[in-house]
Amino acid sequence: MAEAFNDLELPTDKDERYATVAAEIASVLDGEPNRTARMATVASMLANSFEHYFWTGFYVVDPDKPRELVVGPYQGTLGCLRIAFGRGVCGTAAETRATQLVPDVHAFPGHIACDGASASEVVVPVFDKAGALIAVFDVDATTPAAFDETDAAWLEKILAQAFSAQV
Ligand code: SME
C-alpha cells in the first residue's frame, strides 16, 4: 500500500509509469469515500512519481460561489487561493469543461502566475459520477512543453477513475 508505493521502483517509460501509478492510486483509494482524502492522495502519488511535476494539485469548485475555484489539496510551492471561472488556464478548464494542454504559459491569454517558475502546464477537469464539475487538476512544470498527449490522456483516466467512477 502507501508505504510500499514510496519504495516502488517505477518504470522509466512514461506510459508504463502512468499505468503503474494509476493502478497504485486505485488500490490506495479503494474503500475511502472522503473526497479530500482522495484528492490529497492523488496529488501526493502523482507529484512523487514524475520528475517533471513541479506544482500538482486541485482547484475545487467553491460550493458557496459556483463560478469560483478555491485551492484544494496540492503539492508544491504556494498556490493562488482563488481563481474565477474563465480566468487563466485553470479557469478556462473549468469554464469549458475541457483539458488544457499549455506548452508555454506566457503565451496563454490571462495566465495566472502563482509561481514565476512555471513554464508549461496541463489542467484536467474533474467530474463526479453524476457528471457535475467538482474541481480541476492542475500540473505545472518549470520547463516549456513538459506535458504531451500521454500526460493529458493518463491524467484524464486517473481523475475519472478516482472521482467519476466512485460509488
Ligand atoms: N497556472 C494556473 C494558476 C494556478 S497555479 O499555477 C498553481 C492558471 O493560470 O490557471
mmCIF file with all atom_site columns, C-alpha atoms and ligand atoms in Angstrom:
data_model
loop_
_atom_site.group_PDB
_atom_site.id
_atom_site.type_symbol
_atom_site.label_atom_id
_atom_site.label_alt_id
_atom_site.label_comp_id
_atom_site.label_asym_id
_atom_site.label_entity_id
_atom_site.label_seq_id
_atom_site.pdbx_PDB_ins_code
_atom_site.Cartn_x
_atom_site.Cartn_y
_atom_site.Cartn_z
_atom_site.occupancy
_atom_site.B_iso_or_equiv
_atom_site.pdbx_formal_charge
_atom_site.auth_seq_id
_atom_site.auth_comp_id
_atom_site.auth_asym_id
_atom_site.auth_atom_id
_atom_site.pdbx_PDB_model_num
ATOM   1   C CA . MET A 1 1   ? 0.000   0.000  0.000   1.00 0.00 ? 1   MET A CA 1
ATOM   2   C CA . ALA A 1 2   ? 1.194   3.582  0.623   1.00 0.00 ? 2   ALA A CA 1
ATOM   3   C CA . GLU A 1 3   ? 4.426   2.586  2.389   1.00 0.00 ? 3   GLU A CA 1
ATOM   4   C CA . ALA A 1 4   ? 5.334   0.087  -0.293  1.00 0.00 ? 4   ALA A CA 1
ATOM   5   C CA . PHE A 1 5   ? 4.457   2.589  -3.020  1.00 0.00 ? 5   PHE A CA 1
ATOM   6   C CA . ASN A 1 6   ? 7.039   5.052  -1.721  1.00 0.00 ? 6   ASN A CA 1
ATOM   7   C CA . ASP A 1 7   ? 9.744   2.392  -2.154  1.00 0.00 ? 7   ASP A CA 1
ATOM   8   C CA . LEU A 1 8   ? 8.485   1.128  -5.503  1.00 0.00 ? 8   LEU A CA 1
ATOM   9   C CA . GLU A 1 9   ? 10.845  1.385  -8.438  1.00 0.00 ? 9   GLU A CA 1
ATOM   10  C CA . LEU A 1 10  ? 8.746   2.887  -11.232 1.00 0.00 ? 10  LEU A CA 1
ATOM   11  C CA . PRO A 1 11  ? 9.189   2.020  -14.930 1.00 0.00 ? 11  PRO A CA 1
ATOM   12  C CA . THR A 1 12  ? 11.205  4.578  -16.911 1.00 0.00 ? 12  THR A CA 1
ATOM   13  C CA . ASP A 1 13  ? 8.827   4.546  -19.909 1.00 0.00 ? 13  ASP A CA 1
ATOM   14  C CA . LYS A 1 14  ? 6.261   7.320  -19.278 1.00 0.00 ? 14  LYS A CA 1
ATOM   15  C CA . ASP A 1 15  ? 3.255   5.344  -20.486 1.00 0.00 ? 15  ASP A CA 1
ATOM   16  C CA . GLU A 1 16  ? 4.200   2.324  -18.349 1.00 0.00 ? 16  GLU A CA 1
ATOM   17  C CA . ARG A 1 17  ? 4.882   4.557  -15.384 1.00 0.00 ? 17  ARG A CA 1
ATOM   18  C CA . TYR A 1 18  ? 1.423   6.140  -15.620 1.00 0.00 ? 18  TYR A CA 1
ATOM   19  C CA . ALA A 1 19  ? -0.137  2.675  -15.874 1.00 0.00 ? 19  ALA A CA 1
ATOM   20  C CA . THR A 1 20  ? 1.683   1.556  -12.713 1.00 0.00 ? 20  THR A CA 1
ATOM   21  C CA . VAL A 1 21  ? 0.826   4.735  -10.787 1.00 0.00 ? 21  VAL A CA 1
ATOM   22  C CA . ALA A 1 22  ? -2.832  4.578  -11.916 1.00 0.00 ? 22  ALA A CA 1
ATOM   23  C CA . ALA A 1 23  ? -3.129  1.028  -10.559 1.00 0.00 ? 23  ALA A CA 1
ATOM   24  C CA . GLU A 1 24  ? -1.429  2.012  -7.278  1.00 0.00 ? 24  GLU A CA 1
ATOM   25  C CA . ILE A 1 25  ? -3.736  5.023  -6.847  1.00 0.00 ? 25  ILE A CA 1
ATOM   26  C CA . ALA A 1 26  ? -6.805  2.826  -7.405  1.00 0.00 ? 26  ALA A CA 1
ATOM   27  C CA . SER A 1 27  ? -5.532  0.371  -4.821  1.00 0.00 ? 27  SER A CA 1
ATOM   28  C CA . VAL A 1 28  ? -4.782  3.026  -2.173  1.00 0.00 ? 28  VAL A CA 1
ATOM   29  C CA . LEU A 1 29  ? -8.162  4.769  -2.702  1.00 0.00 ? 29  LEU A CA 1
ATOM   30  C CA . ASP A 1 30  ? -10.174 1.566  -2.569  1.00 0.00 ? 30  ASP A CA 1
ATOM   31  C CA . GLY A 1 31  ? -12.895 1.902  0.093   1.00 0.00 ? 31  GLY A CA 1
ATOM   32  C CA . GLU A 1 32  ? -12.109 5.540  1.023   1.00 0.00 ? 32  GLU A CA 1
ATOM   33  C CA . PRO A 1 33  ? -15.182 7.734  0.477   1.00 0.00 ? 33  PRO A CA 1
ATOM   34  C CA . ASN A 1 34  ? -13.768 11.073 1.726   1.00 0.00 ? 34  ASN A CA 1
ATOM   35  C CA . ARG A 1 35  ? -13.185 13.405 -1.211  1.00 0.00 ? 35  ARG A CA 1
ATOM   36  C CA . THR A 1 36  ? -10.427 15.454 0.457   1.00 0.00 ? 36  THR A CA 1
ATOM   37  C CA . ALA A 1 37  ? -8.537  12.281 1.341   1.00 0.00 ? 37  ALA A CA 1
ATOM   38  C CA . ARG A 1 38  ? -8.889  11.055 -2.251  1.00 0.00 ? 38  ARG A CA 1
ATOM   39  C CA . MET A 1 39  ? -7.674  14.379 -3.676  1.00 0.00 ? 39  MET A CA 1
ATOM   40  C CA . ALA A 1 40  ? -4.694  14.570 -1.292  1.00 0.00 ? 40  ALA A CA 1
ATOM   41  C CA . THR A 1 41  ? -3.715  11.003 -2.190  1.00 0.00 ? 41  THR A CA 1
ATOM   42  C CA . VAL A 1 42  ? -3.920  11.575 -5.952  1.00 0.00 ? 42  VAL A CA 1
ATOM   43  C CA . ALA A 1 43  ? -1.838  14.793 -5.681  1.00 0.00 ? 43  ALA A CA 1
ATOM   44  C CA . SER A 1 44  ? 0.833   13.187 -3.500  1.00 0.00 ? 44  SER A CA 1
ATOM   45  C CA . MET A 1 45  ? 1.182   9.979  -5.506  1.00 0.00 ? 45  MET A CA 1
ATOM   46  C CA . LEU A 1 46  ? 1.393   11.745 -8.870  1.00 0.00 ? 46  LEU A CA 1
ATOM   47  C CA . ALA A 1 47  ? 3.740   14.505 -7.625  1.00 0.00 ? 47  ALA A CA 1
ATOM   48  C CA . ASN A 1 48  ? 6.129   11.924 -6.236  1.00 0.00 ? 48  ASN A CA 1
ATOM   49  C CA . SER A 1 49  ? 6.107   9.742  -9.340  1.00 0.00 ? 49  SER A CA 1
ATOM   50  C CA . PHE A 1 50  ? 7.171   12.189 -12.055 1.00 0.00 ? 50  PHE A CA 1
ATOM   51  C CA . GLU A 1 51  ? 10.247  14.421 -12.064 1.00 0.00 ? 51  GLU A CA 1
ATOM   52  C CA . HIS A 1 52  ? 8.604   16.982 -14.371 1.00 0.00 ? 52  HIS A CA 1
ATOM   53  C CA . TYR A 1 53  ? 5.764   17.695 -11.903 1.00 0.00 ? 53  TYR A CA 1
ATOM   54  C CA . PHE A 1 54  ? 6.613   20.979 -10.113 1.00 0.00 ? 54  PHE A CA 1
ATOM   55  C CA . TRP A 1 55  ? 3.174   22.023 -8.803  1.00 0.00 ? 55  TRP A CA 1
ATOM   56  C CA . THR A 1 56  ? 0.476   19.355 -8.564  1.00 0.00 ? 56  THR A CA 1
ATOM   57  C CA . GLY A 1 57  ? -2.995  19.804 -7.186  1.00 0.00 ? 57  GLY A CA 1
ATOM   58  C CA . PHE A 1 58  ? -6.674  20.580 -7.194  1.00 0.00 ? 58  PHE A CA 1
ATOM   59  C CA . TYR A 1 59  ? -8.689  23.742 -7.513  1.00 0.00 ? 59  TYR A CA 1
ATOM   60  C CA . VAL A 1 60  ? -12.123 22.839 -6.183  1.00 0.00 ? 60  VAL A CA 1
ATOM   61  C CA . VAL A 1 61  ? -15.441 24.432 -7.250  1.00 0.00 ? 61  VAL A CA 1
ATOM   62  C CA . ASP A 1 62  ? -16.484 26.564 -4.261  1.00 0.00 ? 62  ASP A CA 1
ATOM   63  C CA . PRO A 1 63  ? -19.916 25.319 -3.105  1.00 0.00 ? 63  PRO A CA 1
ATOM   64  C CA . ASP A 1 64  ? -20.793 28.878 -1.993  1.00 0.00 ? 64  ASP A CA 1
ATOM   65  C CA . LYS A 1 65  ? -19.597 30.556 -5.210  1.00 0.00 ? 65  LYS A CA 1
ATOM   66  C CA . PRO A 1 66  ? -20.295 28.159 -8.071  1.00 0.00 ? 66  PRO A CA 1
ATOM   67  C CA . ARG A 1 67  ? -18.278 30.187 -10.621 1.00 0.00 ? 67  ARG A CA 1
ATOM   68  C CA . GLU A 1 68  ? -15.160 30.303 -8.485  1.00 0.00 ? 68  GLU A CA 1
ATOM   69  C CA . LEU A 1 69  ? -12.378 27.797 -7.842  1.00 0.00 ? 69  LEU A CA 1
ATOM   70  C CA . VAL A 1 70  ? -10.655 27.621 -4.457  1.00 0.00 ? 70  VAL A CA 1
ATOM   71  C CA . VAL A 1 71  ? -7.386  25.831 -3.885  1.00 0.00 ? 71  VAL A CA 1
ATOM   72  C CA . GLY A 1 72  ? -7.635  22.245 -2.620  1.00 0.00 ? 72  GLY A CA 1
ATOM   73  C CA . PRO A 1 73  ? -5.070  19.586 -1.758  1.00 0.00 ? 73  PRO A CA 1
ATOM   74  C CA . TYR A 1 74  ? -1.747  20.194 -3.520  1.00 0.00 ? 74  TYR A CA 1
ATOM   75  C CA . GLN A 1 75  ? 1.981   19.517 -3.532  1.00 0.00 ? 75  GLN A CA 1
ATOM   76  C CA . GLY A 1 76  ? 4.399   22.315 -4.363  1.00 0.00 ? 76  GLY A CA 1
ATOM   77  C CA . THR A 1 77  ? 5.072   25.964 -3.722  1.00 0.00 ? 77  THR A CA 1
ATOM   78  C CA . LEU A 1 78  ? 2.368   28.381 -2.534  1.00 0.00 ? 78  LEU A CA 1
ATOM   79  C CA . GLY A 1 79  ? -0.551  28.457 -4.984  1.00 0.00 ? 79  GLY A CA 1
ATOM   80  C CA . CYS A 1 80  ? -3.124  31.224 -5.545  1.00 0.00 ? 80  CYS A CA 1
ATOM   81  C CA . LEU A 1 81  ? -6.135  30.694 -3.292  1.00 0.00 ? 81  LEU A CA 1
ATOM   82  C CA . ARG A 1 82  ? -8.960  31.573 -5.698  1.00 0.00 ? 82  ARG A CA 1
ATOM   83  C CA . ILE A 1 83  ? -9.429  31.575 -9.472  1.00 0.00 ? 83  ILE A CA 1
ATOM   84  C CA . ALA A 1 84  ? -12.609 32.763 -11.218 1.00 0.00 ? 84  ALA A CA 1
ATOM   85  C CA . PHE A 1 85  ? -14.139 30.596 -13.949 1.00 0.00 ? 85  PHE A CA 1
ATOM   86  C CA . GLY A 1 86  ? -12.794 31.795 -17.306 1.00 0.00 ? 86  GLY A CA 1
ATOM   87  C CA . ARG A 1 87  ? -9.549  33.196 -15.824 1.00 0.00 ? 87  ARG A CA 1
ATOM   88  C CA . GLY A 1 88  ? -6.154  31.678 -16.619 1.00 0.00 ? 88  GLY A CA 1
ATOM   89  C CA . VAL A 1 89  ? -5.611  28.059 -17.539 1.00 0.00 ? 89  VAL A CA 1
ATOM   90  C CA . CYS A 1 90  ? -7.487  26.598 -14.578 1.00 0.00 ? 90  CYS A CA 1
ATOM   91  C CA . GLY A 1 91  ? -10.459 28.927 -15.032 1.00 0.00 ? 91  GLY A CA 1
ATOM   92  C CA . THR A 1 92  ? -10.578 28.085 -18.744 1.00 0.00 ? 92  THR A CA 1
ATOM   93  C CA . ALA A 1 93  ? -10.600 24.341 -17.985 1.00 0.00 ? 93  ALA A CA 1
ATOM   94  C CA . ALA A 1 94  ? -13.450 24.912 -15.522 1.00 0.00 ? 94  ALA A CA 1
ATOM   95  C CA . GLU A 1 95  ? -15.415 27.129 -17.932 1.00 0.00 ? 95  GLU A CA 1
ATOM   96  C CA . THR A 1 96  ? -15.024 24.853 -20.962 1.00 0.00 ? 96  THR A CA 1
ATOM   97  C CA . ARG A 1 97  ? -15.002 21.520 -19.045 1.00 0.00 ? 97  ARG A CA 1
ATOM   98  C CA . ALA A 1 98  ? -12.102 20.566 -21.342 1.00 0.00 ? 98  ALA A CA 1
ATOM   99  C CA . THR A 1 99  ? -8.460  19.628 -20.714 1.00 0.00 ? 99  THR A CA 1
ATOM   100 C CA . GLN A 1 100 ? -5.988  22.456 -21.352 1.00 0.00 ? 100 GLN A CA 1
ATOM   101 C CA . LEU A 1 101 ? -2.516  21.436 -22.556 1.00 0.00 ? 101 LEU A CA 1
ATOM   102 C CA . VAL A 1 102 ? -0.357  24.564 -22.489 1.00 0.00 ? 102 VAL A CA 1
ATOM   103 C CA . PRO A 1 103 ? 3.253   24.285 -23.753 1.00 0.00 ? 103 PRO A CA 1
ATOM   104 C CA . ASP A 1 104 ? 4.054   27.946 -22.973 1.00 0.00 ? 104 ASP A CA 1
ATOM   105 C CA . VAL A 1 105 ? 2.099   29.540 -20.137 1.00 0.00 ? 105 VAL A CA 1
ATOM   106 C CA . HIS A 1 106 ? 3.393   33.008 -21.044 1.00 0.00 ? 106 HIS A CA 1
ATOM   107 C CA . ALA A 1 107 ? 1.615   32.745 -24.398 1.00 0.00 ? 107 ALA A CA 1
ATOM   108 C CA . PHE A 1 108 ? -1.712  31.806 -22.754 1.00 0.00 ? 108 PHE A CA 1
ATOM   109 C CA . PRO A 1 109 ? -4.060  34.823 -22.502 1.00 0.00 ? 109 PRO A CA 1
ATOM   110 C CA . GLY A 1 110 ? -4.744  35.692 -18.865 1.00 0.00 ? 110 GLY A CA 1
ATOM   111 C CA . HIS A 1 111 ? -2.379  33.107 -17.419 1.00 0.00 ? 111 HIS A CA 1
ATOM   112 C CA . ILE A 1 112 ? -2.168  33.479 -13.631 1.00 0.00 ? 112 ILE A CA 1
ATOM   113 C CA . ALA A 1 113 ? 1.434   33.362 -12.413 1.00 0.00 ? 113 ALA A CA 1
ATOM   114 C CA . CYS A 1 114 ? 1.210   31.913 -8.900  1.00 0.00 ? 114 CYS A CA 1
ATOM   115 C CA . ASP A 1 115 ? 4.876   30.938 -9.166  1.00 0.00 ? 115 ASP A CA 1
ATOM   116 C CA . GLY A 1 116 ? 7.082   32.628 -11.763 1.00 0.00 ? 116 GLY A CA 1
ATOM   117 C CA . ALA A 1 117 ? 8.966   29.358 -12.219 1.00 0.00 ? 117 ALA A CA 1
ATOM   118 C CA . SER A 1 118 ? 6.026   27.742 -14.046 1.00 0.00 ? 118 SER A CA 1
ATOM   119 C CA . ALA A 1 119 ? 6.661   27.405 -17.798 1.00 0.00 ? 119 ALA A CA 1
ATOM   120 C CA . SER A 1 120 ? 4.123   24.845 -19.032 1.00 0.00 ? 120 SER A CA 1
ATOM   121 C CA . GLU A 1 121 ? 1.087   23.097 -17.630 1.00 0.00 ? 121 GLU A CA 1
ATOM   122 C CA . VAL A 1 122 ? -1.785  20.708 -18.094 1.00 0.00 ? 122 VAL A CA 1
ATOM   123 C CA . VAL A 1 123 ? -5.183  21.185 -16.438 1.00 0.00 ? 123 VAL A CA 1
ATOM   124 C CA . VAL A 1 124 ? -7.832  18.462 -16.421 1.00 0.00 ? 124 VAL A CA 1
ATOM   125 C CA . PRO A 1 125 ? -11.480 18.986 -15.369 1.00 0.00 ? 125 PRO A CA 1
ATOM   126 C CA . VAL A 1 126 ? -12.700 16.647 -12.632 1.00 0.00 ? 126 VAL A CA 1
ATOM   127 C CA . PHE A 1 127 ? -16.297 15.394 -12.590 1.00 0.00 ? 127 PHE A CA 1
ATOM   128 C CA . ASP A 1 128 ? -18.326 13.462 -10.041 1.00 0.00 ? 128 ASP A CA 1
ATOM   129 C CA . LYS A 1 129 ? -20.226 10.366 -11.055 1.00 0.00 ? 129 LYS A CA 1
ATOM   130 C CA . ALA A 1 130 ? -23.291 12.483 -11.967 1.00 0.00 ? 130 ALA A CA 1
ATOM   131 C CA . GLY A 1 131 ? -21.164 14.476 -14.427 1.00 0.00 ? 131 GLY A CA 1
ATOM   132 C CA . ALA A 1 132 ? -21.015 17.671 -12.334 1.00 0.00 ? 132 ALA A CA 1
ATOM   133 C CA . LEU A 1 133 ? -17.726 19.590 -12.374 1.00 0.00 ? 133 LEU A CA 1
ATOM   134 C CA . ILE A 1 134 ? -16.224 19.339 -8.867  1.00 0.00 ? 134 ILE A CA 1
ATOM   135 C CA . ALA A 1 135 ? -12.656 20.604 -9.455  1.00 0.00 ? 135 ALA A CA 1
ATOM   136 C CA . VAL A 1 136 ? -9.816  20.970 -11.900 1.00 0.00 ? 136 VAL A CA 1
ATOM   137 C CA . PHE A 1 137 ? -6.487  19.180 -11.519 1.00 0.00 ? 137 PHE A CA 1
ATOM   138 C CA . ASP A 1 138 ? -3.510  21.391 -12.354 1.00 0.00 ? 138 ASP A CA 1
ATOM   139 C CA . VAL A 1 139 ? 0.071   20.241 -13.006 1.00 0.00 ? 139 VAL A CA 1
ATOM   140 C CA . ASP A 1 140 ? 2.791   22.796 -13.689 1.00 0.00 ? 140 ASP A CA 1
ATOM   141 C CA . ALA A 1 141 ? 6.393   22.278 -14.842 1.00 0.00 ? 141 ALA A CA 1
ATOM   142 C CA . THR A 1 142 ? 9.394   24.600 -14.831 1.00 0.00 ? 142 THR A CA 1
ATOM   143 C CA . THR A 1 143 ? 10.375  23.638 -18.392 1.00 0.00 ? 143 THR A CA 1
ATOM   144 C CA . PRO A 1 144 ? 8.447   24.566 -21.578 1.00 0.00 ? 144 PRO A CA 1
ATOM   145 C CA . ALA A 1 145 ? 6.328   21.884 -23.274 1.00 0.00 ? 145 ALA A CA 1
ATOM   146 C CA . ALA A 1 146 ? 6.878   19.412 -20.423 1.00 0.00 ? 146 ALA A CA 1
ATOM   147 C CA . PHE A 1 147 ? 3.487   17.739 -20.979 1.00 0.00 ? 147 PHE A CA 1
ATOM   148 C CA . ASP A 1 148 ? 2.089   15.980 -24.023 1.00 0.00 ? 148 ASP A CA 1
ATOM   149 C CA . GLU A 1 149 ? -0.970  13.973 -25.032 1.00 0.00 ? 149 GLU A CA 1
ATOM   150 C CA . THR A 1 150 ? 0.283   10.995 -22.999 1.00 0.00 ? 150 THR A CA 1
ATOM   151 C CA . ASP A 1 151 ? 0.205   13.056 -19.798 1.00 0.00 ? 151 ASP A CA 1
ATOM   152 C CA . ALA A 1 152 ? -3.207  14.518 -20.664 1.00 0.00 ? 152 ALA A CA 1
ATOM   153 C CA . ALA A 1 153 ? -4.778  11.160 -21.545 1.00 0.00 ? 153 ALA A CA 1
ATOM   154 C CA . TRP A 1 154 ? -3.471  9.412  -18.418 1.00 0.00 ? 154 TRP A CA 1
ATOM   155 C CA . LEU A 1 155 ? -4.462  12.273 -16.131 1.00 0.00 ? 155 LEU A CA 1
ATOM   156 C CA . GLU A 1 156 ? -7.986  12.225 -17.567 1.00 0.00 ? 156 GLU A CA 1
ATOM   157 C CA . LYS A 1 157 ? -8.125  8.486  -16.940 1.00 0.00 ? 157 LYS A CA 1
ATOM   158 C CA . ILE A 1 158 ? -6.735  8.690  -13.390 1.00 0.00 ? 158 ILE A CA 1
ATOM   159 C CA . LEU A 1 159 ? -9.055  11.551 -12.395 1.00 0.00 ? 159 LEU A CA 1
ATOM   160 C CA . ALA A 1 160 ? -12.083 9.796  -13.901 1.00 0.00 ? 160 ALA A CA 1
ATOM   161 C CA . GLN A 1 161 ? -11.154 6.598  -12.094 1.00 0.00 ? 161 GLN A CA 1
ATOM   162 C CA . ALA A 1 162 ? -10.773 8.449  -8.783  1.00 0.00 ? 162 ALA A CA 1
ATOM   163 C CA . PHE A 1 163 ? -13.828 10.747 -8.891  1.00 0.00 ? 163 PHE A CA 1
ATOM   164 C CA . SER A 1 164 ? -16.297 9.859  -11.664 1.00 0.00 ? 164 SER A CA 1
ATOM   165 C CA . ALA A 1 165 ? -16.456 6.128  -11.043 1.00 0.00 ? 165 ALA A CA 1
ATOM   166 C CA . GLN A 1 166 ? -16.664 6.457  -7.268  1.00 0.00 ? 166 GLN A CA 1
ATOM   167 C CA . VAL A 1 167 ? -19.714 4.667  -5.818  1.00 0.00 ? 167 VAL A CA 1
HETATM 168 N N1 . SME B 2 .   ? -1.302  28.333 -13.633 1.00 0.00 ? 1   SME B N1 1
HETATM 169 C C1 . SME B 2 .   ? -2.621  28.437 -13.198 1.00 0.00 ? 1   SME B C1 1
HETATM 170 C C2 . SME B 2 .   ? -2.723  29.070 -11.844 1.00 0.00 ? 1   SME B C2 1
HETATM 171 C C3 . SME B 2 .   ? -2.563  28.119 -10.745 1.00 0.00 ? 1   SME B C3 1
HETATM 172 S S1 . SME B 2 .   ? -1.050  27.796 -10.346 1.00 0.00 ? 1   SME B S1 1
HETATM 173 O O1 . SME B 2 .   ? -0.036  27.898 -11.274 1.00 0.00 ? 1   SME B O1 1
HETATM 174 C C4 . SME B 2 .   ? -0.775  26.888 -9.060  1.00 0.00 ? 1   SME B C4 1
HETATM 175 C C5 . SME B 2 .   ? -3.553  29.145 -14.159 1.00 0.00 ? 1   SME B C5 1
HETATM 176 O O2 . SME B 2 .   ? -3.171  30.005 -14.972 1.00 0.00 ? 1   SME B O2 1
HETATM 177 O O3 . SME B 2 .   ? -4.701  28.837 -14.089 1.00 0.00 ? 1   SME B O3 1
#
